Coordinates of C-alpha atoms (C1' of nucleotides) in Angstrom, one line a residue:
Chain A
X1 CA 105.6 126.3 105.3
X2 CA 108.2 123.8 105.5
X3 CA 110.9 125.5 103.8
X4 CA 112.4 126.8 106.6
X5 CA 111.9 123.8 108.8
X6 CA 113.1 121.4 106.0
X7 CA 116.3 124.1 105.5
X8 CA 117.1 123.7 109.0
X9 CA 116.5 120.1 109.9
X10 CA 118.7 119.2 106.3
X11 CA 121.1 116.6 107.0
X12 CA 123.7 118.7 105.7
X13 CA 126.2 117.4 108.1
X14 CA 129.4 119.8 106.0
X15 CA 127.8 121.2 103.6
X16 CA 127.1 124.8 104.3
X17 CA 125.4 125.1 100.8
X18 CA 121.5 126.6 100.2
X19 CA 120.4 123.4 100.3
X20 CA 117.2 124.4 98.7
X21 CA 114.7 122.4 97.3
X22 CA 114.6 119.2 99.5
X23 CA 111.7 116.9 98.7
X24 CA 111.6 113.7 100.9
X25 CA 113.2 110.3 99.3
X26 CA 109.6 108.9 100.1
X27 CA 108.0 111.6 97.7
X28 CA 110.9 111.8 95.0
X29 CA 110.2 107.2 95.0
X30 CA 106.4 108.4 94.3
X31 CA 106.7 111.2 91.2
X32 CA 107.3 108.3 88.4
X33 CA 104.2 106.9 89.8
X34 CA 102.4 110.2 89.2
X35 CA 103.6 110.7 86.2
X36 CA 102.8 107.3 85.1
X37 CA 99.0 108.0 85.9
X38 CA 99.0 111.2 84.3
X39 CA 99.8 109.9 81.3
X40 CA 97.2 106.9 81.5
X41 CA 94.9 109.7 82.3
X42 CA 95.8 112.0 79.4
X43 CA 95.3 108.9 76.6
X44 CA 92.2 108.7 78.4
X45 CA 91.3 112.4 77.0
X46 CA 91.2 113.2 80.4
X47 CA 92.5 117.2 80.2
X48 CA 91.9 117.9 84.5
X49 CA 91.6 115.9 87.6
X50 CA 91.1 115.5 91.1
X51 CA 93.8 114.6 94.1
X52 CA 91.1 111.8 94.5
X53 CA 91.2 110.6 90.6
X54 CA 94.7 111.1 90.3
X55 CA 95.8 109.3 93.6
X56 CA 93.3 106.4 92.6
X57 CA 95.1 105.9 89.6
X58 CA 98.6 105.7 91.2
X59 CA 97.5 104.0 93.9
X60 CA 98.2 105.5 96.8
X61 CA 95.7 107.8 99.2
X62 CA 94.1 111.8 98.0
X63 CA 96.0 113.5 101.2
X64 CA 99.8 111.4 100.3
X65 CA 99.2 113.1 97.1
X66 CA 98.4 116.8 97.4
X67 CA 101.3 116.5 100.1
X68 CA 104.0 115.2 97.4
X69 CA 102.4 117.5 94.8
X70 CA 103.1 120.4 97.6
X71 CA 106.7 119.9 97.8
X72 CA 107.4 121.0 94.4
X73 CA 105.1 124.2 94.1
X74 CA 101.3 124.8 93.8
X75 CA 100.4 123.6 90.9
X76 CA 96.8 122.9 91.0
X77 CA 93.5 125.1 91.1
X78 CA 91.4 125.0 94.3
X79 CA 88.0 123.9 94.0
X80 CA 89.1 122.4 90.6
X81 CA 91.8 120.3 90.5
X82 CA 95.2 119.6 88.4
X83 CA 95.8 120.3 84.4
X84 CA 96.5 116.9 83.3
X85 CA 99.5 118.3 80.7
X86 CA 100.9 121.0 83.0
X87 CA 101.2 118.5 86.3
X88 CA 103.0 116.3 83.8
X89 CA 105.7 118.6 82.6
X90 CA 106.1 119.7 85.8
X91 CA 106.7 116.9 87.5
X92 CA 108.9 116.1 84.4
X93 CA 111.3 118.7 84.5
X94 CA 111.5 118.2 88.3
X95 CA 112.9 114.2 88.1
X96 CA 115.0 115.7 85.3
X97 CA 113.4 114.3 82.5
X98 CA 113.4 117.0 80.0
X99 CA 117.1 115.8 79.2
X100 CA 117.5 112.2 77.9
X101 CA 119.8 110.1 80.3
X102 CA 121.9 107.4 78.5
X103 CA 122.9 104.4 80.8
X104 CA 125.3 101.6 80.5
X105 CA 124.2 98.3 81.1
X106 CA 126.9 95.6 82.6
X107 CA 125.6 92.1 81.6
X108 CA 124.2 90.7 78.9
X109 CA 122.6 87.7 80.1
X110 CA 118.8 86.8 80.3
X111 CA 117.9 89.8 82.6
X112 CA 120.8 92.5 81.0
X113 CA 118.9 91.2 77.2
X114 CA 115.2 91.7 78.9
X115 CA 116.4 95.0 80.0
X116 CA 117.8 96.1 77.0
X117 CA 114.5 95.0 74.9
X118 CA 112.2 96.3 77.4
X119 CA 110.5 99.5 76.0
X120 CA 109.4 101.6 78.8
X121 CA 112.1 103.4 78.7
X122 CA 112.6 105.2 76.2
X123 CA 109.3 107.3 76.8
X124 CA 110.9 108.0 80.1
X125 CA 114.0 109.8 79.4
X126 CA 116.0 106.9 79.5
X127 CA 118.2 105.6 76.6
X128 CA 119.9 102.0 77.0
X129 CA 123.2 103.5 75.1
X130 CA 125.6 100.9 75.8
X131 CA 126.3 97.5 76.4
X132 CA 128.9 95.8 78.0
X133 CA 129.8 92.1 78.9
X134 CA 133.0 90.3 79.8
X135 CA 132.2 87.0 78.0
X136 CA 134.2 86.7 74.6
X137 CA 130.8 84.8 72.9
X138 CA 128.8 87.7 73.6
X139 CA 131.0 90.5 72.6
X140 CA 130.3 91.4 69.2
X141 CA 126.6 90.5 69.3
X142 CA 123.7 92.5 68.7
X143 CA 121.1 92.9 71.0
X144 CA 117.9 95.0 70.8
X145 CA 120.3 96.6 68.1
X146 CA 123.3 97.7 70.1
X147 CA 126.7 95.8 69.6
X148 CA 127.6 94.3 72.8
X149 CA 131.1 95.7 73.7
X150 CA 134.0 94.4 76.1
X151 CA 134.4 95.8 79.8
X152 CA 137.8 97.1 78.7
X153 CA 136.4 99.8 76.5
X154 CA 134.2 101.4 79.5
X155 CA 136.1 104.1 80.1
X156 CA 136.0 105.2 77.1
X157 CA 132.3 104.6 76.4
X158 CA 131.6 106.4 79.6
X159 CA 133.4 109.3 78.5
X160 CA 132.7 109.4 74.8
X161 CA 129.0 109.2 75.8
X162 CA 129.2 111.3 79.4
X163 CA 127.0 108.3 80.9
X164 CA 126.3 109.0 84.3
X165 CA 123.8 105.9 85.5
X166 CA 124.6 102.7 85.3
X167 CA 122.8 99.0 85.3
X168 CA 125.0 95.7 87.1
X169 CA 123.3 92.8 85.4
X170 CA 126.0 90.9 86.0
X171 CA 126.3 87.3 88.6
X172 CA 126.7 88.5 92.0
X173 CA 130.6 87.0 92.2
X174 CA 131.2 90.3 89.2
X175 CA 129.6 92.9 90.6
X176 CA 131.8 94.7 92.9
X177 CA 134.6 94.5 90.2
X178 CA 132.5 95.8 87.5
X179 CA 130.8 98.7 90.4
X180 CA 134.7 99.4 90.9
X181 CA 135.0 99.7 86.8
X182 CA 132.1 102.1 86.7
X183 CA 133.0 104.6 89.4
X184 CA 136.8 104.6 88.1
X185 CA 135.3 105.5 84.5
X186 CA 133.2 108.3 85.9
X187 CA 129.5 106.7 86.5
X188 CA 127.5 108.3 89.7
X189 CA 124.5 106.4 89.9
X190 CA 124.0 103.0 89.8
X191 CA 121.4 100.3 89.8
X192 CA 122.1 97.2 91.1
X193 CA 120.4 94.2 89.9
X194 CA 123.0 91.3 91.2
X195 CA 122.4 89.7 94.5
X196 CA 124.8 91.5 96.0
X197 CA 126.0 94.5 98.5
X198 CA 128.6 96.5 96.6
X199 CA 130.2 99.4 98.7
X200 CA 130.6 102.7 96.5
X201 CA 132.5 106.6 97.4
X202 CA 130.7 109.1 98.8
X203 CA 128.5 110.6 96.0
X204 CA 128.1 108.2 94.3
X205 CA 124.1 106.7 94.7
X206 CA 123.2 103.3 94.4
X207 CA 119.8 101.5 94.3
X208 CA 119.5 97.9 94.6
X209 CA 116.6 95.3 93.4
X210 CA 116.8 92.0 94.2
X211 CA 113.8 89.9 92.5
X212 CA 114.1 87.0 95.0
X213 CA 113.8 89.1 97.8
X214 CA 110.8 90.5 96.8
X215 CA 109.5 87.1 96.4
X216 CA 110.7 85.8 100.0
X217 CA 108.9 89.0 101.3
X218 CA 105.5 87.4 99.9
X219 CA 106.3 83.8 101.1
X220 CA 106.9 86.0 104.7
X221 CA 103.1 87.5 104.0
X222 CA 101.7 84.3 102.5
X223 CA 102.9 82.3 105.9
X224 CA 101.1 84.5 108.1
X225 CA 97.7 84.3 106.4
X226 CA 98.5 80.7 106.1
X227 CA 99.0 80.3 110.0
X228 CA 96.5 82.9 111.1
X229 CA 93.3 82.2 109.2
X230 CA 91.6 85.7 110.7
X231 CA 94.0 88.0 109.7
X232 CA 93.8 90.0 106.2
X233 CA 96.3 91.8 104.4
X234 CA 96.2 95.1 102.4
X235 CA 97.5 96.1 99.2
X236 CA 100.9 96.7 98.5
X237 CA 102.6 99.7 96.5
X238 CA 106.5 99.9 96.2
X239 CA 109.1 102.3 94.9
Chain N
X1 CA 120.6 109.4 100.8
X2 CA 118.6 107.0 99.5
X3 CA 116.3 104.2 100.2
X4 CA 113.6 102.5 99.0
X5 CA 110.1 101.2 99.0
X6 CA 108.8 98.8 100.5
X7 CA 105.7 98.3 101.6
X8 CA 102.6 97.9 103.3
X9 CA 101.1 95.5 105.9
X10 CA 98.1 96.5 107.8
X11 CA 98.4 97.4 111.3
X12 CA 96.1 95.4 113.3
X13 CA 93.7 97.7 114.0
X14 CA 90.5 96.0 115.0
X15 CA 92.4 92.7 115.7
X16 CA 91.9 92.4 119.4
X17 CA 94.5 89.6 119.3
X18 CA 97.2 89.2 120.6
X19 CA 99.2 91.3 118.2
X20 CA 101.6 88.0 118.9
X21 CA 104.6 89.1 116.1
X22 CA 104.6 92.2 114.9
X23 CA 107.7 92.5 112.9
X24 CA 107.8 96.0 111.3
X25 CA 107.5 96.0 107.5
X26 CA 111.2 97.8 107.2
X27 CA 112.5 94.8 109.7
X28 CA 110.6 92.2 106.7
X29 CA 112.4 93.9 103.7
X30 CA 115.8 93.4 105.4
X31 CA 115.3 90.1 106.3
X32 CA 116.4 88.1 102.8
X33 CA 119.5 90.8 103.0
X34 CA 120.7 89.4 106.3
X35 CA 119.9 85.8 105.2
X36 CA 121.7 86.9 102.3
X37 CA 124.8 88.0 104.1
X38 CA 124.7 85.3 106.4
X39 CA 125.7 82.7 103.9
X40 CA 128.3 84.5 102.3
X41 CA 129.4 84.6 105.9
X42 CA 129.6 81.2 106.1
X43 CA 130.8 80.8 102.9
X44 CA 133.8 82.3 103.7
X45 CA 134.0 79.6 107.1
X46 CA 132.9 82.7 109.4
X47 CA 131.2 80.3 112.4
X48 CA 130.4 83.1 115.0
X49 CA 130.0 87.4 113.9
X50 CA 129.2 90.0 115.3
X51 CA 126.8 92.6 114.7
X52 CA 129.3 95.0 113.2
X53 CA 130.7 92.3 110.9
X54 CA 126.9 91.3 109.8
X55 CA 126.0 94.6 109.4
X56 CA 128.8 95.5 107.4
X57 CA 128.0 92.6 105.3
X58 CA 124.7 93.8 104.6
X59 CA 125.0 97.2 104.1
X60 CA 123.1 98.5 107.3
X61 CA 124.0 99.7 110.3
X62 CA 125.0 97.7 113.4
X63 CA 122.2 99.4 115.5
X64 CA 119.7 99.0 113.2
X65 CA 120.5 95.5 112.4
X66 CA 120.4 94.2 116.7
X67 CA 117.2 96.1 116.7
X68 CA 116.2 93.9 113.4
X69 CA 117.0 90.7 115.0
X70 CA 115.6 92.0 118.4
X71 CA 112.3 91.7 117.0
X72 CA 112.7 88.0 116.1
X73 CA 113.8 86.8 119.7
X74 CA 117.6 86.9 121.3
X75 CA 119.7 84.6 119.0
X76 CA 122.9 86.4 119.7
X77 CA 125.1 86.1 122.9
X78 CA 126.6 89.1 124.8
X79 CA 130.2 89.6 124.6
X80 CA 130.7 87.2 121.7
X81 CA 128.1 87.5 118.7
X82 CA 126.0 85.6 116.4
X83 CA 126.4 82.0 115.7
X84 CA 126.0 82.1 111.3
X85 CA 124.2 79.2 111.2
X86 CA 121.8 79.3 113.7
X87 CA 120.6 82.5 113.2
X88 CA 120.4 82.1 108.9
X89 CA 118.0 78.8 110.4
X90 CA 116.4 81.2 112.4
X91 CA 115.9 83.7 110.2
X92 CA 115.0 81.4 107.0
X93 CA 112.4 80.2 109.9
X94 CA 110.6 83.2 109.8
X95 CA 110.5 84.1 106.3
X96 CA 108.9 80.9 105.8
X97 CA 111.4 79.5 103.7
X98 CA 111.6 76.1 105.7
X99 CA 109.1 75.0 103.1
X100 CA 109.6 75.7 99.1
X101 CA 107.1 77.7 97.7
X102 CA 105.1 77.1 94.2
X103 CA 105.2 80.2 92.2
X104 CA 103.3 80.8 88.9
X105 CA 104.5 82.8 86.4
X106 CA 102.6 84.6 83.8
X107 CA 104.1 86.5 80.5
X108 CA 106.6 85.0 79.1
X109 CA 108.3 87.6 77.3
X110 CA 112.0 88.7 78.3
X111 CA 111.7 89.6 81.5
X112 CA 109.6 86.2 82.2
X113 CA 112.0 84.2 80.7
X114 CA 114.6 86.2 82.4
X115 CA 112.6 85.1 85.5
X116 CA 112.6 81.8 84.8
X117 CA 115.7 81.0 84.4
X118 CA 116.6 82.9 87.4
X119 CA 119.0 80.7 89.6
X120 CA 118.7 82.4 92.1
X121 CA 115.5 81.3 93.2
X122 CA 116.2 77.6 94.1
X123 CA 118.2 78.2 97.0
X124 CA 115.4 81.0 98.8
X125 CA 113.0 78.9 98.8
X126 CA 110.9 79.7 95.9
X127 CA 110.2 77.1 92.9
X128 CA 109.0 78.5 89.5
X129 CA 105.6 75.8 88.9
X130 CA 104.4 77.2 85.9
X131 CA 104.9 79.5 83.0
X132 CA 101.8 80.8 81.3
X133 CA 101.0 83.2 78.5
X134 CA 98.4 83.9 76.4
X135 CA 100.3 84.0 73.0
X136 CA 99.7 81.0 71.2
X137 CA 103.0 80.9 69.7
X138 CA 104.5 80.8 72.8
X139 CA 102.0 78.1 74.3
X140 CA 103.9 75.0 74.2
X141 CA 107.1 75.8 74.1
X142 CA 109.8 75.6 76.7
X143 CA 111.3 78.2 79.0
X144 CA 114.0 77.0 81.2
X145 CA 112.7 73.4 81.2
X146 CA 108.9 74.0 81.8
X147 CA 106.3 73.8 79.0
X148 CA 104.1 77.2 78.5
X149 CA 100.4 76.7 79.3
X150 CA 97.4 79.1 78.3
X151 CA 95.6 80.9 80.5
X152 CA 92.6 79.1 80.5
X153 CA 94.4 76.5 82.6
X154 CA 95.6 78.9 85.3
X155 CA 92.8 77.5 87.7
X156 CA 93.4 74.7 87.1
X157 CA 97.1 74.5 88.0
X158 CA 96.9 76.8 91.1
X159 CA 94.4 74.5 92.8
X160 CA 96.7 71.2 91.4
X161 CA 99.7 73.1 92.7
X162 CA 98.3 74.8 95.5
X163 CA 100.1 77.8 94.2
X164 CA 99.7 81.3 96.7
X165 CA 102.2 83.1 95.0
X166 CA 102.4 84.6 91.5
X167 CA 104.8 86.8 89.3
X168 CA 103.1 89.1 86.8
X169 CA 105.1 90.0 83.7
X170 CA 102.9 91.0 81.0
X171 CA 102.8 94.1 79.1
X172 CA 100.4 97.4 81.2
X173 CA 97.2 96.5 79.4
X174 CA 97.1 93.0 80.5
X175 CA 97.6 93.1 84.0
X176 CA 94.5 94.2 85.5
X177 CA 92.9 91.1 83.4
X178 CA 95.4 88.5 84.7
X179 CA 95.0 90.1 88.3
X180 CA 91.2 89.6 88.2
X181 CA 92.5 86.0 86.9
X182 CA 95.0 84.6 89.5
X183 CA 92.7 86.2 92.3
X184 CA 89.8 84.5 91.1
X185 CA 91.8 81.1 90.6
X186 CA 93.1 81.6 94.5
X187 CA 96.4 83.6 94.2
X188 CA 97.0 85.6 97.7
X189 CA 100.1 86.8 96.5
X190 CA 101.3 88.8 93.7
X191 CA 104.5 90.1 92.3
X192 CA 103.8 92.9 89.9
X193 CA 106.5 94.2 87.3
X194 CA 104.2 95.3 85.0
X195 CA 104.4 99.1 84.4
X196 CA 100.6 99.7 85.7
X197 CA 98.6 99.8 89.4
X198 CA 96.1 97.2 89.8
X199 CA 93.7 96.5 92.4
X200 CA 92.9 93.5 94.4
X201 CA 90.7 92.6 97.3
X202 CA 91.6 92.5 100.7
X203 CA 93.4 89.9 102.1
X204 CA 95.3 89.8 98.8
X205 CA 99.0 91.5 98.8
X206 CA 100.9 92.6 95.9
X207 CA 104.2 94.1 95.6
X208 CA 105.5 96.3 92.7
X209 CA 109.0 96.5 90.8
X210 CA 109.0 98.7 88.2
X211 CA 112.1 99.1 86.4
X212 CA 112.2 102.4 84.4
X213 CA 111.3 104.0 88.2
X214 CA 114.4 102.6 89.9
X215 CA 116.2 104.5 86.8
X216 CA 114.5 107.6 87.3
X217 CA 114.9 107.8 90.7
X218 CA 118.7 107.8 90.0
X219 CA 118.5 110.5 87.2
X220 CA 116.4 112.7 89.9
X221 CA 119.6 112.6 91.9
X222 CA 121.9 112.8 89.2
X223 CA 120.4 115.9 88.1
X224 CA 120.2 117.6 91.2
X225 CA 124.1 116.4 91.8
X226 CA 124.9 118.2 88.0
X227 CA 123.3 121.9 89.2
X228 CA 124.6 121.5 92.7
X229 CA 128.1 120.6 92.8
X230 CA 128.9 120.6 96.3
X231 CA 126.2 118.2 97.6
X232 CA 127.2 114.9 98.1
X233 CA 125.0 111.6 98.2
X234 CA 125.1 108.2 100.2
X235 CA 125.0 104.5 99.2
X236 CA 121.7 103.6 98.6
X237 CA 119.9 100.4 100.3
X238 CA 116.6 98.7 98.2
X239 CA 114.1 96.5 99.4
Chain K
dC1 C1' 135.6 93.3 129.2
dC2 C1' 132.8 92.9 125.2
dA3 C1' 128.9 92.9 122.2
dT4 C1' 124.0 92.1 122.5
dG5 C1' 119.4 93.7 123.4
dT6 C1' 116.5 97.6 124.3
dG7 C1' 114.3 101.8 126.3
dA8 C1' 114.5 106.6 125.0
dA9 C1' 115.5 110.2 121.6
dT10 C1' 115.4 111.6 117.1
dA11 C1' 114.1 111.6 112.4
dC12 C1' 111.0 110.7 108.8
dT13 C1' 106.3 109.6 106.7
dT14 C1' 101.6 109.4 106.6
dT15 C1' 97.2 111.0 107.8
dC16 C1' 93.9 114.3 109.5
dA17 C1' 91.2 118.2 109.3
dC18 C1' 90.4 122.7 108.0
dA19 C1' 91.7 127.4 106.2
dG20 C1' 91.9 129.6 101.9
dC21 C1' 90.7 130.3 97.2
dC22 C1' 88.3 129.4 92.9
Chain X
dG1 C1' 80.2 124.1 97.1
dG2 C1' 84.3 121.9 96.2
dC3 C1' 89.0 120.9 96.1
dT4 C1' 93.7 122.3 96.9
dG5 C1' 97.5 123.3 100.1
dT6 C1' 99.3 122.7 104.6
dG7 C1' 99.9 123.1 109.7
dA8 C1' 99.5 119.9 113.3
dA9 C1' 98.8 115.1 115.0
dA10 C1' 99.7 110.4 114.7
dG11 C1' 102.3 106.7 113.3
dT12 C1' 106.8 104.4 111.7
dA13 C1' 111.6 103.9 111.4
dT14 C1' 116.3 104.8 112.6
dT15 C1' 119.8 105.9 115.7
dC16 C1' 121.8 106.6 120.3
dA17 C1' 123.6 105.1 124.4
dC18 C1' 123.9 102.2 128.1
dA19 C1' 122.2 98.5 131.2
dT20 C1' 122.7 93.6 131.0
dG21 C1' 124.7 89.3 131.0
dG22 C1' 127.9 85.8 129.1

DNA sequence: CCATGTGAATACTTTCACAGCC
DNA sequence: GGCTGTGAAAGTATTCACATGG
């Protein structure tokens, strides 16, 4: 259905290339979701499931669903539903997660150490295999059991370890040097946590969170109830 | 290519009202970024920009950042700009940020510390008012110069506090459980980084980060960049 | 002149509703 | 009968391009 239309409409502007498979930003933000509440759903014993069950437990509507699912092949059984296991792998292999990624991470401070201990990772293909700080005291430490290492040996680290994703936990004032450090060294992807725009080459990606704006977008919310007693708000999902 | 979440709102449907402000959700989410911009702006003694200049600053594009401010009234002038300071006042207006908001948070593991310790909090407005966890180890003790209370006196300290706003940063399992907890204590607001949906009643809003997605979302496009060397991707943009 | 503010055009996302298949 | 997969419709968001006004 949408092959061709997608194929066509492509914002290839120069690339001439196949272009093939193009499922939506909006979708791709929404497979870790899935994939999430699949695997709540398997340790649950559950072995097959509905759009309905499955969209319930990601949060997000039956028809959003079977439309994201439909991007990356029929995978499901009509009048039955999904195979817990199968719509797992698949949607696995898809985000690229039968590989492990290892990822750098630039500052070791509170949020750099809480992202370095934090455990959900690993289950997800990720692997915190480096990580680097500028500060002399913290070079040489150990944190969640890697040895904290200085920014000049980057380049090496990147290379050594082919790292292509990277994590800026670093002050704002850094982060544009250190960004400038990781696309020099070879790094592609990067995930920026410092309040901070940092301006990157072409092909190379860049996602930013910014904990204080997602706060200020609640105080936004919270005034309007506050000054508008009649008006309710609905639930809120993010990528 | 790239983007990112963001969120919800209802659209007044059966509100016969007015409809007075409707600022679109996207316009929200960029808000704190223009804020943001504005006073590194004027820390650099910029008095008057322009779109372009702002834009730039932010990481948008000029269009889409006039049609931003369009929806908050004219604060520019033709032919010359944006006066910094009056439109960060104006701006800050309408996030709500001319008052500081009470936020509570609860887990104090890394992340919550993390969180709390967070400076970059003060200056947007938002105040950390408590720190609660259920661990009794952690009870009593002090994170970032406020003392750790126990859940049992969650109530109590949003209706003290009058606290809207909370930060949930507990392991999966417990997150439904303190959900049902702020809500019931009066909590409208809710910041989620634990790795798991919940569900909350209407006029209630919640917002999710989830870390290990941000990373996959970058190893999605990482992976289709490795089997598709041509294809090149943009600089990314987060709420 | 110049840069804002904004209708109109385009692009993207979500939702509906039902045909198709088990 | 029930549930998936999907065109088509509705709803949002972004971008264009130019009239408007200092």
């Amino acid at each position: 259905m949408e092959q061709s239309t997608v194929t066509i409409l492509r914002s290839d502007r120069l690339t001439a290339g196949a272009a093939e498979r193009g499922i939506p930003d909006a979708t791709v933000a929404r497979l870790p979701i899935y994939l999430r509440a699949l695997t709540t759903l398997a340790d649950q014993g559950i072995g097959v499931c509905s759009s309905h069950q499955l969209a319930s437990a990601a949060g997000v509507n039956p028809a959003k669903l079977r439309k994201d699912l439909s991007y990356l092949g029929s995978y499901g059984t009509r009048g039955v539903g999904y195979d817990v296991e199968y719509l797992r792998y698949q949607i696995a292999r898809e985000l690229g997660q039968t590989q492990d990624w290892d990822v750098v991470i630039v500052g070791v401070g509170h949020l750099g150490s809480a992202l370095s201990t934090y455990g959900g990772f690993t289950t997800r293909g990720i692997r915190i295999a480096a990580l680097i700080d500028t500060d002399p005291k913290r070079v040489g430490t150990e944190v969640g059991g890697i040895t904290v290492e200085p920014l000049t040996a980057l380049s090496k680290i990147v290379r050594n370890r082919h790292i292509a994703i990277a994590v800026i936990a670093t002050p704002a004032e850094a982060a544009q040097d250190v960004t400038d450090a990781l696309v020099a060294a070879g790094v592609t992807s990067i995930l920026n946590f410092a309040p901070a725009i940092v301006t990157v080459p072409d092909g190379v990606d860049v996602r930013k969170v910014d904990l204080s704006i997602e706060l200020q977008i609640l105080a936004y919310h919270e005034q309007r109830k506050a000054s508008n007693g009649s008006e309710a708000a609905g639930t809120g999902e993010t990528a």
